Short mmCIF file of C-alpha atoms and ligand atoms in Angstrom, two decimals:
data_model
loop_
_atom_site.label_atom_id
_atom_site.label_comp_id
_atom_site.label_asym_id
_atom_site.label_seq_id
_atom_site.Cartn_x
_atom_site.Cartn_y
_atom_site.Cartn_z
CA MET A 1260 103.92 125.33 106.59
CA THR A 1261 101.05 127.54 107.65
CA ARG A 1262 98.00 126.12 109.30
CA GLU A 1263 95.83 127.09 106.32
CA ALA A 1264 98.13 125.31 103.90
CA GLU A 1265 98.02 122.23 106.08
CA SER A 1266 94.27 122.06 106.29
CA ARG A 1267 93.87 122.65 102.56
CA GLU A 1268 96.25 119.81 101.80
CA THR A 1269 94.61 117.39 104.17
CA ARG A 1270 91.02 118.36 103.48
CA VAL A 1271 89.46 115.30 101.92
CA VAL A 1272 87.10 116.21 99.09
CA ASP A 1273 86.22 112.66 98.15
CA ALA A 1274 86.45 109.32 99.92
CA LYS A 1275 84.94 106.06 98.78
CA PHE A 1276 85.07 102.35 99.35
CA VAL A 1277 86.76 100.69 96.38
CA ALA A 1278 86.93 96.98 97.15
CA GLY A 1279 87.25 94.32 99.80
CA ALA A 1280 88.74 90.87 99.47
CA VAL A 1281 89.95 87.99 101.59
CA ASP A 1282 93.02 87.39 99.48
CA ALA A 1283 95.41 89.78 97.83
CA GLN A 1284 94.87 88.17 94.39
CA SER A 1285 91.22 89.26 94.32
CA LEU A 1286 92.01 92.95 94.86
CA PRO A 1287 91.73 95.45 92.01
CA PRO A 1288 94.92 96.27 90.09
CA PRO A 1289 97.34 98.42 92.12
CA THR A 1290 96.98 101.53 89.98
CA VAL A 1291 97.08 104.01 92.86
CA VAL A 1292 99.66 104.30 95.67
CA GLU A 1293 98.51 102.46 98.79
CA ILE A 1294 99.07 103.05 102.49
CA ALA A 1295 98.05 100.16 104.75
CA PHE A 1296 96.95 100.30 108.38
CA ALA A 1297 97.86 97.35 110.58
CA GLY A 1298 97.69 96.45 114.25
CA ARG A 1299 95.93 94.39 116.87
CA SER A 1300 92.21 93.85 116.73
CA ASN A 1301 90.34 96.70 118.38
CA VAL A 1302 93.33 99.06 118.43
CA GLY A 1303 91.34 101.56 116.34
CA LYS A 1304 92.46 101.10 112.72
CA SER A 1305 89.04 101.61 111.14
CA SER A 1306 88.25 104.54 113.45
CA LEU A 1307 91.55 106.21 112.59
CA LEU A 1308 90.80 105.77 108.90
CA ASN A 1309 87.43 107.45 109.27
CA ALA A 1310 89.11 110.35 111.06
CA MET A 1311 91.78 110.61 108.36
CA MET A 1312 89.15 110.50 105.61
CA GLN A 1313 86.82 112.89 107.44
CA ARG A 1314 83.98 110.41 107.13
CA LEU A 1315 82.04 109.30 110.18
CA ALA A 1316 81.45 105.69 109.29
CA LEU A 1317 82.90 104.79 105.90
CA ALA A 1318 85.01 102.07 107.49
CA ARG A 1319 82.99 99.86 109.84
CA THR A 1320 84.04 99.94 113.47
CA SER A 1321 82.92 98.00 116.53
CA ARG A 1322 83.57 97.66 120.23
CA THR A 1323 83.99 93.93 119.63
CA PRO A 1324 87.42 92.86 118.32
CA GLY A 1325 87.49 91.13 114.94
CA CYS A 1326 85.22 93.63 113.19
CA THR A 1327 87.24 94.04 109.99
CA ARG A 1328 87.51 90.62 108.37
CA GLN A 1329 88.86 91.38 104.93
CA ILE A 1330 91.29 93.70 103.22
CA ASN A 1331 89.26 96.84 102.55
CA ILE A 1332 90.48 99.50 100.15
CA PHE A 1333 89.33 103.11 100.23
CA GLU A 1334 90.30 105.86 97.84
CA VAL A 1335 90.72 109.43 99.05
CA ARG A 1336 91.23 112.64 97.13
CA CYS A 1337 92.58 115.71 98.89
CA ALA A 1338 91.71 119.33 98.10
CA ASP A 1339 95.02 119.78 96.28
CA GLY A 1340 94.32 116.80 94.01
CA LEU A 1341 96.49 114.15 95.67
CA THR A 1342 94.77 110.78 95.36
CA LEU A 1343 95.75 107.70 97.28
CA ARG A 1344 94.36 104.50 98.69
CA PHE A 1345 94.03 103.65 102.36
CA VAL A 1346 93.93 99.95 103.11
CA ASP A 1347 92.15 98.78 106.26
CA LEU A 1348 93.51 95.41 107.34
CA PRO A 1349 91.89 92.91 109.70
CA GLY A 1350 93.46 93.02 113.15
CA TYR A 1351 95.82 90.35 114.40
CA GLY A 1352 96.05 88.75 117.80
CA TRP A 1353 92.39 88.06 118.18
CA ALA A 1354 92.33 84.96 120.36
CA ARG A 1355 88.70 83.95 119.91
CA ARG A 1356 89.33 82.33 116.59
CA SER A 1357 90.31 78.80 115.58
CA LYS A 1358 93.93 78.04 114.77
CA THR A 1359 93.09 77.41 111.11
CA GLU A 1360 91.24 80.69 110.87
CA ARG A 1361 94.13 82.54 112.48
CA SER A 1362 96.68 81.12 110.09
CA GLU A 1363 94.45 81.93 107.10
CA TRP A 1364 94.19 85.43 108.50
CA GLN A 1365 97.94 85.74 108.81
CA GLY A 1366 98.40 84.40 105.28
CA MET A 1367 96.01 87.02 103.92
CA ILE A 1368 97.68 89.94 105.70
CA GLU A 1369 101.26 88.81 105.06
CA GLY A 1370 100.45 88.00 101.43
CA TYR A 1371 99.16 91.50 100.93
CA LEU A 1372 102.05 93.21 102.73
CA GLN A 1373 104.77 91.26 100.93
CA GLY A 1374 103.23 91.00 97.52
CA ARG A 1375 101.28 94.15 96.82
CA ALA A 1376 102.78 96.38 94.19
CA GLY A 1377 101.80 99.97 94.88
CA LEU A 1378 102.07 99.59 98.65
CA ARG A 1379 104.42 102.31 99.90
CA ALA A 1380 103.97 102.52 103.65
CA VAL A 1381 102.41 100.70 106.56
CA VAL A 1382 101.01 102.58 109.50
CA VAL A 1383 101.39 100.35 112.57
CA LEU A 1384 98.91 101.19 115.28
CA LEU A 1385 99.34 100.43 118.95
CA ASP A 1386 97.24 101.32 121.96
CA VAL A 1387 98.95 104.10 123.90
CA ARG A 1388 98.07 102.29 127.13
CA ARG A 1389 99.82 99.07 126.02
CA GLY A 1390 102.80 100.42 124.14
CA VAL A 1391 105.06 98.39 121.85
CA GLU A 1392 104.68 94.69 122.63
CA ASP A 1393 106.05 91.54 120.98
CA GLU A 1394 103.39 91.52 118.28
CA GLU A 1395 104.27 95.03 117.15
CA LYS A 1396 108.00 94.22 117.19
CA GLN A 1397 107.38 91.14 115.07
CA LEU A 1398 105.27 93.11 112.63
CA VAL A 1399 107.91 95.82 112.22
CA GLU A 1400 110.58 93.14 111.70
CA PHE A 1401 108.40 91.42 109.14
CA LEU A 1402 107.90 94.69 107.28
CA ALA A 1403 111.66 95.19 107.10
CA GLY A 1404 112.02 91.75 105.47
CA PRO A 1405 112.04 90.79 101.80
CA ARG A 1406 109.19 91.68 99.48
CA HIS A 1407 107.88 89.64 96.58
CA VAL A 1408 107.36 92.53 94.18
CA SER A 1409 109.49 95.06 92.46
CA GLY A 1410 109.25 98.63 93.66
CA PRO A 1411 110.87 100.42 96.56
CA ALA A 1412 113.25 98.11 98.41
CA ARG A 1413 111.77 98.96 101.76
CA LEU A 1414 108.33 99.79 103.05
CA GLU A 1415 108.09 102.93 105.14
CA VAL A 1416 106.78 102.21 108.62
CA VAL A 1417 104.89 104.84 110.60
CA LEU A 1418 104.08 104.16 114.26
CA VAL A 1419 100.91 105.57 115.75
CA ALA A 1420 99.78 105.36 119.39
CA THR A 1421 95.98 105.41 119.42
CA LYS A 1422 93.28 106.37 121.93
CA VAL A 1423 95.34 109.09 123.64
CA ASP A 1424 92.04 110.69 124.71
CA LYS A 1425 91.58 107.77 127.12
CA LEU A 1426 94.41 109.09 129.27
CA GLY A 1427 93.98 111.93 131.71
CA ALA A 1428 96.16 115.02 131.52
CA ALA A 1429 98.57 113.69 134.15
CA SER A 1430 99.21 110.22 132.73
CA ARG A 1431 99.35 111.25 129.11
CA LYS A 1432 102.87 112.63 128.79
CA PRO A 1433 104.53 109.78 130.74
CA ALA A 1434 102.62 107.23 128.64
CA LEU A 1435 103.61 108.89 125.36
CA ASP A 1436 107.24 109.17 126.52
CA LYS A 1437 107.28 105.49 127.40
CA VAL A 1438 105.76 104.50 124.05
CA GLY A 1439 108.26 106.83 122.37
CA ARG A 1440 111.21 105.09 124.02
CA SER A 1441 110.05 101.61 123.02
CA ALA A 1442 109.22 102.86 119.53
CA LYS A 1443 112.82 104.04 119.18
CA GLU A 1444 113.99 100.45 119.68
CA VAL A 1445 111.95 99.35 116.69
CA GLY A 1446 113.19 102.29 114.72
CA GLY A 1447 110.86 105.21 114.74
CA LYS A 1448 109.12 108.17 116.18
CA VAL A 1449 105.56 107.62 117.30
CA ILE A 1450 102.59 109.88 116.60
CA GLY A 1451 99.93 110.21 119.32
CA PHE A 1452 96.45 109.95 117.84
CA SER A 1453 92.82 110.17 118.89
CA ALA A 1454 89.93 109.33 116.60
CA VAL A 1455 87.67 111.10 119.09
CA THR A 1456 89.41 114.49 119.25
CA GLY A 1457 91.26 114.37 115.93
CA GLU A 1458 94.59 114.89 117.69
CA GLY A 1459 97.50 113.69 115.57
CA ARG A 1460 95.54 113.79 112.32
CA GLU A 1461 97.52 116.60 110.69
CA GLU A 1462 100.82 115.08 111.80
CA LEU A 1463 99.93 111.67 110.40
CA TRP A 1464 98.76 113.21 107.13
CA ALA A 1465 102.06 115.10 106.90
CA ARG A 1466 104.04 111.86 107.37
CA ILE A 1467 101.96 110.05 104.77
CA ARG A 1468 102.31 112.92 102.31
CA ALA A 1469 106.05 112.93 102.83
CA VAL A 1470 106.13 109.24 101.87
CA VAL A 1471 104.06 109.55 98.71
P1 GTP B 2150 89.35 95.31 114.11
O1 GTP B 2150 88.66 95.66 112.85
O2 GTP B 2150 88.58 94.36 114.96
O3 GTP B 2150 90.74 94.83 113.89
O4 GTP B 2150 89.44 96.64 115.03
P2 GTP B 2150 89.96 98.10 114.66
O5 GTP B 2150 91.41 98.19 114.95
O6 GTP B 2150 89.53 98.48 113.29
O7 GTP B 2150 89.22 99.00 115.74
P3 GTP B 2150 87.93 99.95 115.59
O8 GTP B 2150 88.28 101.15 114.78
O9 GTP B 2150 86.79 99.12 115.15
O10 GTP B 2150 87.76 100.45 117.09
C1 GTP B 2150 87.61 99.56 118.17
C2 GTP B 2150 86.93 100.29 119.33
O11 GTP B 2150 87.80 101.31 119.84
C3 GTP B 2150 85.64 101.01 118.95
O12 GTP B 2150 84.73 100.89 120.02
C4 GTP B 2150 86.07 102.45 118.76
O13 GTP B 2150 85.05 103.38 118.99
C5 GTP B 2150 87.18 102.59 119.80
N1 GTP B 2150 88.18 103.60 119.43
C6 GTP B 2150 88.92 103.61 118.31
N2 GTP B 2150 89.76 104.67 118.27
C7 GTP B 2150 89.53 105.35 119.42
C8 GTP B 2150 90.09 106.54 119.99
O14 GTP B 2150 90.98 107.22 119.43
N3 GTP B 2150 89.61 106.93 121.21
C9 GTP B 2150 88.65 106.22 121.87
N4 GTP B 2150 88.26 106.67 123.06
N5 GTP B 2150 88.11 105.10 121.36
C10 GTP B 2150 88.53 104.67 120.16
MG1 MG B 2151 88.66 97.42 111.80
#
């Protein structure tokens, strides 16, 4: 694929917020293919979405973990007409929250992931400096488990290592190699990404387009 073809395909001509809800039942009907973005609080899900959608602040971001508190759906249309929904999920693993709140949280996210018709793939984000930890392994295992809706038997999982711009030139390759090795154990290749420089954006778009 030429560079021009790539940028035409991934140029976003329209992006808008569609709906937000704290339970999957309150979401609009799943009439458009959805790709969800999951990972720890503060890993950079909302920032990555803004970079993917070429919008500076459509999804709210914050330096404080726990910023996204509901399931937020955005709809994007590319220059070649492809339309899909990006779903920004609240982060998990945020300790400063009561036990009840955390289990409600988990119920909301798991309910959406297992029960949402129209969901095709889940992009699992991890911080390049932390790599694949237990939480990410558990999430990938969960995604490989049974679903409560008809549709494709298995959700596609795409692993993304975020904030690669935070690493200097010397530590970057070893860190990405290390993340790559641990990603292999959970079954996939990892894409390095930076919401600051836009690195990895085209590659992630290509993976998503291959899925839909
Ligand atoms: P929750 O909604 O709390 O789950 O967090 P989130 O995963 O949506 O993270 P968010 O996008 O709000 O980003 C958290 C912080 O990390 C913000 O201060 C962002 O500016 C910063 N950040 C996100 N992505 C990057 C990146 O690629 N590079 C750098 N340097 N900072 C980033
Ligand atoms: Mg967020």
